[in-house]
Coordinates of C-alpha atoms and ligand atoms in Angstrom, one line a residue:
M1 CA -28.7 17.3 2.0
S2 CA -32.2 16.3 2.1
T3 CA -34.0 17.1 5.5
R4 CA -36.3 13.6 4.4
E5 CA -36.4 11.2 7.7
A6 CA -34.1 8.5 6.8
I7 CA -35.2 4.6 6.4
L8 CA -33.6 2.0 7.0
T9 CA -34.6 -2.2 6.8
G10 CA -32.7 -4.8 5.2
D11 CA -33.1 -9.0 4.5
T12 CA -30.3 -11.7 5.1
P13 CA -29.3 -13.4 1.8
T14 CA -30.7 -16.5 2.3
G15 CA -32.4 -17.7 -0.9
Q16 CA -35.0 -15.9 -2.7
L17 CA -37.6 -13.5 -1.6
H18 CA -40.7 -14.9 -0.4
L19 CA -44.5 -13.5 0.2
G20 CA -44.0 -13.4 3.6
H21 CA -41.4 -10.3 3.1
Y22 CA -43.5 -8.9 0.7
F23 CA -46.4 -8.4 3.4
G24 CA -44.4 -8.0 6.2
S25 CA -42.2 -4.9 4.6
V26 CA -41.2 -4.6 1.6
R27 CA -44.9 -3.4 0.9
R28 CA -44.4 -0.7 3.6
R29 CA -41.2 -0.5 1.6
I30 CA -42.6 0.6 -1.9
E31 CA -45.1 3.4 -0.1
L32 CA -41.7 4.6 1.6
Q33 CA -39.9 5.2 -1.3
E34 CA -41.8 8.1 -2.4
T35 CA -41.9 10.1 0.6
H36 CA -38.0 8.9 2.7
D37 CA -34.7 8.6 2.0
C38 CA -35.1 4.9 1.6
Y39 CA -32.1 2.6 2.0
F40 CA -32.1 -1.5 1.7
L41 CA -29.8 -3.1 3.1
L42 CA -28.7 -6.3 1.5
A43 CA -27.1 -8.0 4.6
N44 CA -24.8 -10.6 3.2
M45 CA -22.0 -10.2 6.7
H46 CA -25.2 -11.1 8.4
A47 CA -25.5 -14.9 5.8
Y48 CA -21.6 -15.1 7.3
T49 CA -22.4 -15.7 10.7
T50 CA -24.3 -19.2 9.9
R51 CA -22.5 -19.9 6.7
S52 CA -19.1 -18.7 6.0
D53 CA -18.5 -21.9 4.0
A54 CA -20.7 -21.0 1.6
P55 CA -19.2 -17.9 -0.2
N56 CA -20.1 -18.4 -3.6
E57 CA -24.1 -18.9 -2.3
I58 CA -24.6 -16.2 -0.7
Y59 CA -22.5 -14.3 -3.3
T60 CA -25.7 -15.6 -5.7
D61 CA -28.9 -15.0 -2.7
T62 CA -27.5 -11.7 -2.6
L63 CA -28.2 -10.8 -6.8
E64 CA -31.1 -12.9 -6.3
I65 CA -32.5 -10.2 -3.6
V66 CA -32.0 -7.5 -5.5
R67 CA -34.1 -9.1 -8.1
D68 CA -37.0 -9.8 -5.9
Y69 CA -36.9 -6.1 -5.0
L70 CA -37.1 -5.1 -8.7
A71 CA -40.1 -7.5 -9.2
M72 CA -42.1 -6.1 -6.2
G73 CA -41.5 -2.6 -7.0
I74 CA -38.2 -1.4 -5.4
D75 CA -37.2 1.8 -7.5
P76 CA -33.4 1.7 -7.3
V77 CA -33.3 5.2 -7.9
K78 CA -35.6 6.3 -5.1
A79 CA -34.0 4.4 -2.4
A80 CA -30.5 3.3 -2.4
V81 CA -30.3 -0.7 -2.6
V82 CA -26.7 -1.8 -0.5
L83 CA -24.4 -3.6 0.2
Q84 CA -23.6 -4.2 4.1
S85 CA -19.9 -5.8 3.1
E86 CA -19.2 -2.3 1.6
V87 CA -20.2 -0.2 4.7
P88 CA -16.8 0.3 6.4
A89 CA -19.0 2.3 9.1
I90 CA -21.6 -0.6 10.1
A91 CA -18.6 -2.7 11.3
E92 CA -16.9 0.2 12.8
L93 CA -19.9 1.2 14.5
T94 CA -20.5 -2.7 15.6
F95 CA -17.1 -2.8 17.4
L96 CA -18.2 0.2 19.6
F97 CA -21.6 -0.5 20.2
A98 CA -21.0 -3.6 21.4
M99 CA -19.2 -2.0 24.5
L100 CA -22.7 -0.4 25.1
L101 CA -24.5 -3.5 25.8
P102 CA -23.8 -6.4 27.9
F103 CA -23.2 -9.7 26.9
N104 CA -26.5 -11.3 28.5
R105 CA -28.3 -8.7 27.2
V106 CA -28.1 -10.1 24.1
M107 CA -28.1 -12.9 24.2
R108 CA -32.1 -12.5 25.6
N109 CA -32.9 -11.4 22.6
P110 CA -35.9 -13.6 21.8
T111 CA -35.3 -13.6 18.0
L112 CA -31.5 -15.2 18.8
K113 CA -32.9 -17.6 21.0
E114 CA -35.8 -18.5 18.6
E115 CA -33.0 -18.7 15.6
I116 CA -30.5 -21.1 17.6
K117 CA -33.9 -23.6 18.0
V118 CA -35.3 -22.7 14.7
K119 CA -31.7 -23.8 13.1
G120 CA -30.1 -26.1 15.1
L121 CA -27.2 -24.5 16.2
G122 CA -27.3 -25.7 20.1
E123 CA -24.0 -24.2 21.2
N124 CA -21.8 -24.8 18.5
Y125 CA -22.6 -21.6 16.9
S126 CA -20.0 -18.7 15.6
F127 CA -19.1 -16.6 18.2
G128 CA -19.9 -14.2 15.1
F129 CA -23.6 -15.4 15.0
P130 CA -24.5 -13.4 18.2
L131 CA -23.0 -10.3 16.9
Y132 CA -25.2 -10.3 14.2
A133 CA -27.8 -8.8 16.8
V134 CA -25.4 -5.7 17.7
G135 CA -24.7 -5.4 13.9
Q136 CA -28.0 -5.0 13.3
T137 CA -27.8 -1.8 15.5
A138 CA -24.9 -0.2 13.7
D139 CA -27.0 -0.7 10.3
I140 CA -30.1 1.0 11.3
L141 CA -28.1 3.8 14.0
A142 CA -25.3 3.7 10.7
F143 CA -28.3 5.7 8.4
R144 CA -29.4 7.4 11.6
A145 CA -32.6 6.1 10.7
H146 CA -36.4 7.4 12.4
A147 CA -37.6 4.2 10.9
V148 CA -38.0 0.4 9.7
P149 CA -39.7 -1.3 8.3
V150 CA -39.9 -4.7 9.1
G151 CA -42.0 -7.9 10.3
E152 CA -42.9 -9.4 14.0
D153 CA -39.7 -11.1 14.2
Q154 CA -37.8 -7.8 13.7
V155 CA -39.6 -6.0 16.5
P156 CA -36.4 -7.1 19.3
H157 CA -33.8 -6.1 17.2
I158 CA -35.3 -2.4 17.3
E159 CA -35.5 -3.0 20.8
L160 CA -31.9 -3.3 21.2
T161 CA -30.8 -0.7 19.1
R162 CA -33.4 1.4 20.6
E163 CA -31.1 1.0 24.1
V164 CA -27.7 1.6 21.9
A165 CA -28.8 4.8 20.4
R166 CA -30.1 6.4 24.0
R167 CA -28.0 4.7 25.8
F168 CA -24.6 6.3 23.5
N169 CA -26.5 10.3 23.3
K170 CA -26.7 9.6 27.0
L171 CA -23.6 8.6 27.5
Y172 CA -21.5 10.7 25.1
C173 CA -23.6 13.3 24.7
G174 CA -25.0 14.1 27.7
V175 CA -28.6 13.5 26.4
D176 CA -31.1 12.9 29.8
E177 CA -32.5 9.4 29.5
N178 CA -36.0 9.8 30.4
I179 CA -36.5 12.3 27.8
E180 CA -39.3 11.5 24.4
D181 CA -37.8 9.8 21.6
D182 CA -39.0 12.8 19.4
D183 CA -37.9 15.6 21.8
P184 CA -36.2 17.6 19.6
I185 CA -33.2 17.5 22.3
M186 CA -32.8 13.8 21.2
E187 CA -30.8 15.5 17.9
E188 CA -29.8 18.6 18.8
K189 CA -27.7 17.1 21.3
G190 CA -27.3 13.7 20.9
V191 CA -26.0 12.0 17.9
F192 CA -28.8 9.0 17.1
P193 CA -32.9 9.6 16.9
I194 CA -34.5 7.2 19.1
P195 CA -35.6 4.7 15.3
R196 CA -39.2 3.2 15.8
A197 CA -39.9 -0.5 14.8
D198 CA -42.7 0.2 11.7
V199 CA -44.2 -2.9 11.5
G200 CA -47.0 -4.2 8.6
K201 CA -50.6 -4.4 9.0
V202 CA -49.6 -8.2 8.0
G203 CA -46.8 -8.6 10.8
K204 CA -47.1 -12.5 10.3
L205 CA -47.8 -14.2 7.1
M206 CA -48.5 -17.7 7.9
G207 CA -46.4 -20.5 5.7
T208 CA -48.7 -22.5 3.7
D209 CA -47.9 -25.7 6.3
G210 CA -50.6 -23.8 8.3
V211 CA -48.9 -24.2 11.1
N212 CA -45.7 -21.7 11.2
K213 CA -44.7 -18.5 9.9
M214 CA -43.3 -18.1 6.5
S215 CA -40.2 -18.8 6.3
K216 CA -37.8 -20.5 3.3
S217 CA -35.9 -22.3 5.7
L218 CA -39.4 -24.3 7.0
N219 CA -40.4 -25.2 3.4
N220 CA -43.9 -23.2 3.6
A221 CA -42.7 -20.1 1.4
I222 CA -44.9 -19.1 -2.0
L223 CA -41.1 -18.0 -3.6
I224 CA -42.0 -14.5 -5.7
T225 CA -40.7 -16.6 -8.7
D226 CA -43.2 -19.7 -7.9
T227 CA -45.5 -20.5 -11.0
P228 CA -49.0 -20.8 -10.5
K229 CA -49.0 -24.6 -10.8
K230 CA -46.4 -24.5 -7.9
V231 CA -48.5 -22.3 -6.1
K232 CA -51.7 -24.7 -6.4
K233 CA -49.6 -27.6 -5.0
K234 CA -48.3 -25.5 -2.1
L235 CA -51.8 -24.5 -1.3
G236 CA -53.1 -28.1 -1.7
Q237 CA -50.4 -28.8 1.2
L238 CA -51.9 -26.8 3.6
Y239 CA -53.7 -28.4 6.5
T240 CA -56.7 -26.5 8.1
G241 CA -57.9 -30.1 10.3
R242 CA -61.6 -29.6 8.5
Q243 CA -62.7 -32.9 7.8
S244 CA -65.3 -32.4 6.2
M245 CA -67.4 -29.9 3.9
T246 CA -70.0 -29.4 6.7
D247 CA -67.3 -29.0 9.4
P248 CA -67.4 -25.2 11.0
G249 CA -63.6 -24.1 10.1
D250 CA -61.6 -21.6 12.3
P251 CA -61.8 -17.5 11.3
D252 CA -58.5 -17.6 12.3
S253 CA -56.8 -20.5 10.6
S254 CA -54.0 -20.1 7.8
L255 CA -56.1 -20.3 4.6
M256 CA -58.6 -18.2 6.3
Q257 CA -55.7 -15.3 6.5
Y258 CA -55.0 -16.0 2.6
V259 CA -59.2 -15.2 2.1
E260 CA -58.7 -12.1 3.4
L261 CA -55.7 -11.3 1.7
F262 CA -55.5 -12.2 -1.7
I263 CA -58.9 -12.7 -2.3
K264 CA -59.4 -8.9 -4.2
D265 CA -63.0 -9.0 -4.6
E266 CA -63.6 -8.2 -0.6
A267 CA -67.5 -9.5 -1.0
R268 CA -66.3 -12.9 -2.4
A269 CA -64.0 -13.2 0.2
A270 CA -66.5 -13.0 2.8
E271 CA -68.9 -15.0 1.2
L272 CA -66.0 -17.6 1.7
K273 CA -65.4 -16.6 5.0
D274 CA -68.6 -17.2 6.0
K275 CA -69.0 -20.4 4.6
Y276 CA -66.0 -21.6 5.9
V277 CA -66.6 -20.7 9.3
R278 CA -70.5 -22.0 9.4
G279 CA -69.8 -25.0 7.2
D280 CA -71.8 -24.5 5.0
N281 CA -71.3 -27.6 2.0
I282 CA -67.9 -25.8 0.8
G283 CA -64.7 -27.8 1.0
D284 CA -60.9 -26.6 1.4
G285 CA -60.0 -27.2 -1.9
H286 CA -62.3 -25.4 -3.7
I287 CA -61.3 -22.6 -1.6
K288 CA -57.8 -23.6 -1.9
V289 CA -58.3 -23.1 -6.0
E290 CA -59.1 -19.4 -5.9
V291 CA -56.8 -18.3 -3.5
A292 CA -54.3 -19.9 -5.0
E293 CA -55.4 -18.6 -8.6
S294 CA -55.2 -15.0 -6.7
I295 CA -52.1 -15.6 -5.6
S296 CA -50.7 -16.0 -9.2
E297 CA -52.7 -13.0 -10.1
L298 CA -50.7 -11.1 -7.5
L299 CA -47.5 -12.0 -9.2
A300 CA -47.5 -12.2 -12.3
P301 CA -46.6 -8.6 -13.2
M302 CA -43.8 -9.1 -10.4
Q303 CA -42.3 -12.1 -12.5
E304 CA -43.1 -10.0 -16.1
R305 CA -40.3 -7.6 -13.9
R306 CA -37.8 -9.5 -12.7
A307 CA -37.7 -11.3 -16.3
E308 CA -36.0 -8.6 -17.2
Y309 CA -32.9 -9.1 -14.9
E310 CA -32.5 -12.7 -15.6
G311 CA -29.7 -13.6 -16.0
N312 CA -28.0 -9.9 -16.0
D313 CA -25.7 -9.7 -13.1
D314 CA -23.9 -6.2 -14.8
T315 CA -27.1 -4.2 -14.0
I316 CA -27.8 -5.8 -10.6
I317 CA -24.1 -5.0 -9.7
D318 CA -24.7 -2.0 -11.2
I319 CA -27.5 -0.9 -9.1
I320 CA -25.8 -2.1 -6.0
R321 CA -23.1 0.0 -6.4
D322 CA -24.7 3.1 -7.2
G323 CA -26.9 2.5 -4.1
T324 CA -23.1 1.9 -1.4
A325 CA -22.0 4.8 -2.8
R326 CA -25.2 6.4 -1.7
A327 CA -24.6 4.9 1.7
N328 CA -20.7 5.2 2.2
V329 CA -22.2 9.3 2.0
K330 CA -24.9 9.1 4.7
T331 CA -22.8 6.8 7.0
E332 CA -19.2 7.8 6.9
E333 CA -20.7 11.3 8.3
T334 CA -22.4 9.2 10.7
L335 CA -19.2 7.4 12.0
A336 CA -17.2 10.9 12.4
M337 CA -20.2 12.6 14.3
A338 CA -20.4 9.4 16.8
K339 CA -16.6 9.2 16.7
E340 CA -16.3 13.3 17.9
A341 CA -19.0 12.8 20.0
C342 CA -16.4 9.3 21.8
G343 CA -13.2 10.5 22.4
L344 CA -12.1 8.9 18.8
G345 CA -11.9 12.6 16.9
F346 CA -8.4 12.6 16.5
F347 CA -8.7 14.0 13.2
N348 CA -10.4 13.4 9.9
R349 CA -10.1 10.6 7.7
S350 CA -10.1 10.9 4.4
I351 CA -10.5 7.6 2.3
S352 CA -11.9 7.1 -0.7
F353 CA -14.7 4.1 -1.8
G354 CA -14.3 4.7 -5.2
D355 CA -13.8 1.5 -7.5
S356 CA -10.1 -0.4 -7.4
K357 CA -10.7 -2.4 -10.4
Ligands
LIG401 N1 -32.0 -9.7 10.7 C1 -33.1 -9.1 9.4 C2 -33.5 -10.8 8.3 O1 -33.2 -11.3 8.9 C3 -32.3 -8.4 8.6 C4 -31.9 -7.4 8.7 C5 -30.5 -7.0 8.8 C6 -32.5 -6.1 9.7 N2 -29.7 -5.8 9.1 C7 -31.3 -5.1 8.7 C8 -33.3 -5.7 9.0 C9 -31.6 -3.6 9.5 C10 -33.9 -4.7 9.3 C11 -32.8 -3.6 10.0 O2 -34.3 -10.3 8.2

């Protein structure tokens, strides 16, 4: 067995990934896959919590995420790409963890509340919708992950996960609740390490509307597959509030975040920023064109890699099958440990997860 620490993170299939995913978490994953046991979860069951009427879309969206992973540089040999719906331990742990969390505690999760608002769910969400937050704690703990590379918006979910892990270790393993996360007792006596959120340097990439966080559902995202023409058009629509070339610009605007991130030549980025902030005869349009070109340069090699997998579903499914098999080895071990600890260790079960087709 590997002694390397496990990393778990995931994505809900909602369409294609965008630059917010890349900077928020995927860039970090590409570093981590070299040094850690990485599991990247396709959270397809989570997609059903709000779109259970669209199973075919969820199916294709799931495959598209894998194409984006490969495009951005995730290596399926180094990291396991895992299909959530074929990891039974996650579903079982979700049920168990649901008992460890007060209902009101789950509903207080700010990320859930925000989603209810943004998606206009009102009071008409399924029972399964808030349950996904409990499910996410199981996603992470099933792998006994030590760290979770995520964007800022996911931090409340990691907080909830930490609470579940501590509660389980205390209730069923007698681990004192006051010991530090990294005290060796936590793992010697307890089942679960207390995972930390590993938030990327760019925890929140702004969208091309210039107002909100980049998000597919807000239609302000630059997709990995966007052509140079599309990128240019999207940048053109970015709102800065500036009226003229001599208006002093806001250094914290989305446009300036883009300049810092995408203009590779640091001296050039500093010059653009300086001129913009002072309103020194520099138009938004000019800066946008330069930024758009840099973004397309970043995307070009990704799009080239992605093209290799276009239309080739079998290869993608092989990658998922392999990663999921590796995941089931790890998560079944966790499940056995957890069941033993919480009084469900009646006998060792043996289920084969081979391909039945
Ligand atoms: N909720 C995450 C998102 O919407 C996806 C996700 C599911 C996830 N399970 C996870 C992220 C476990 C980190 C860890 O982006």
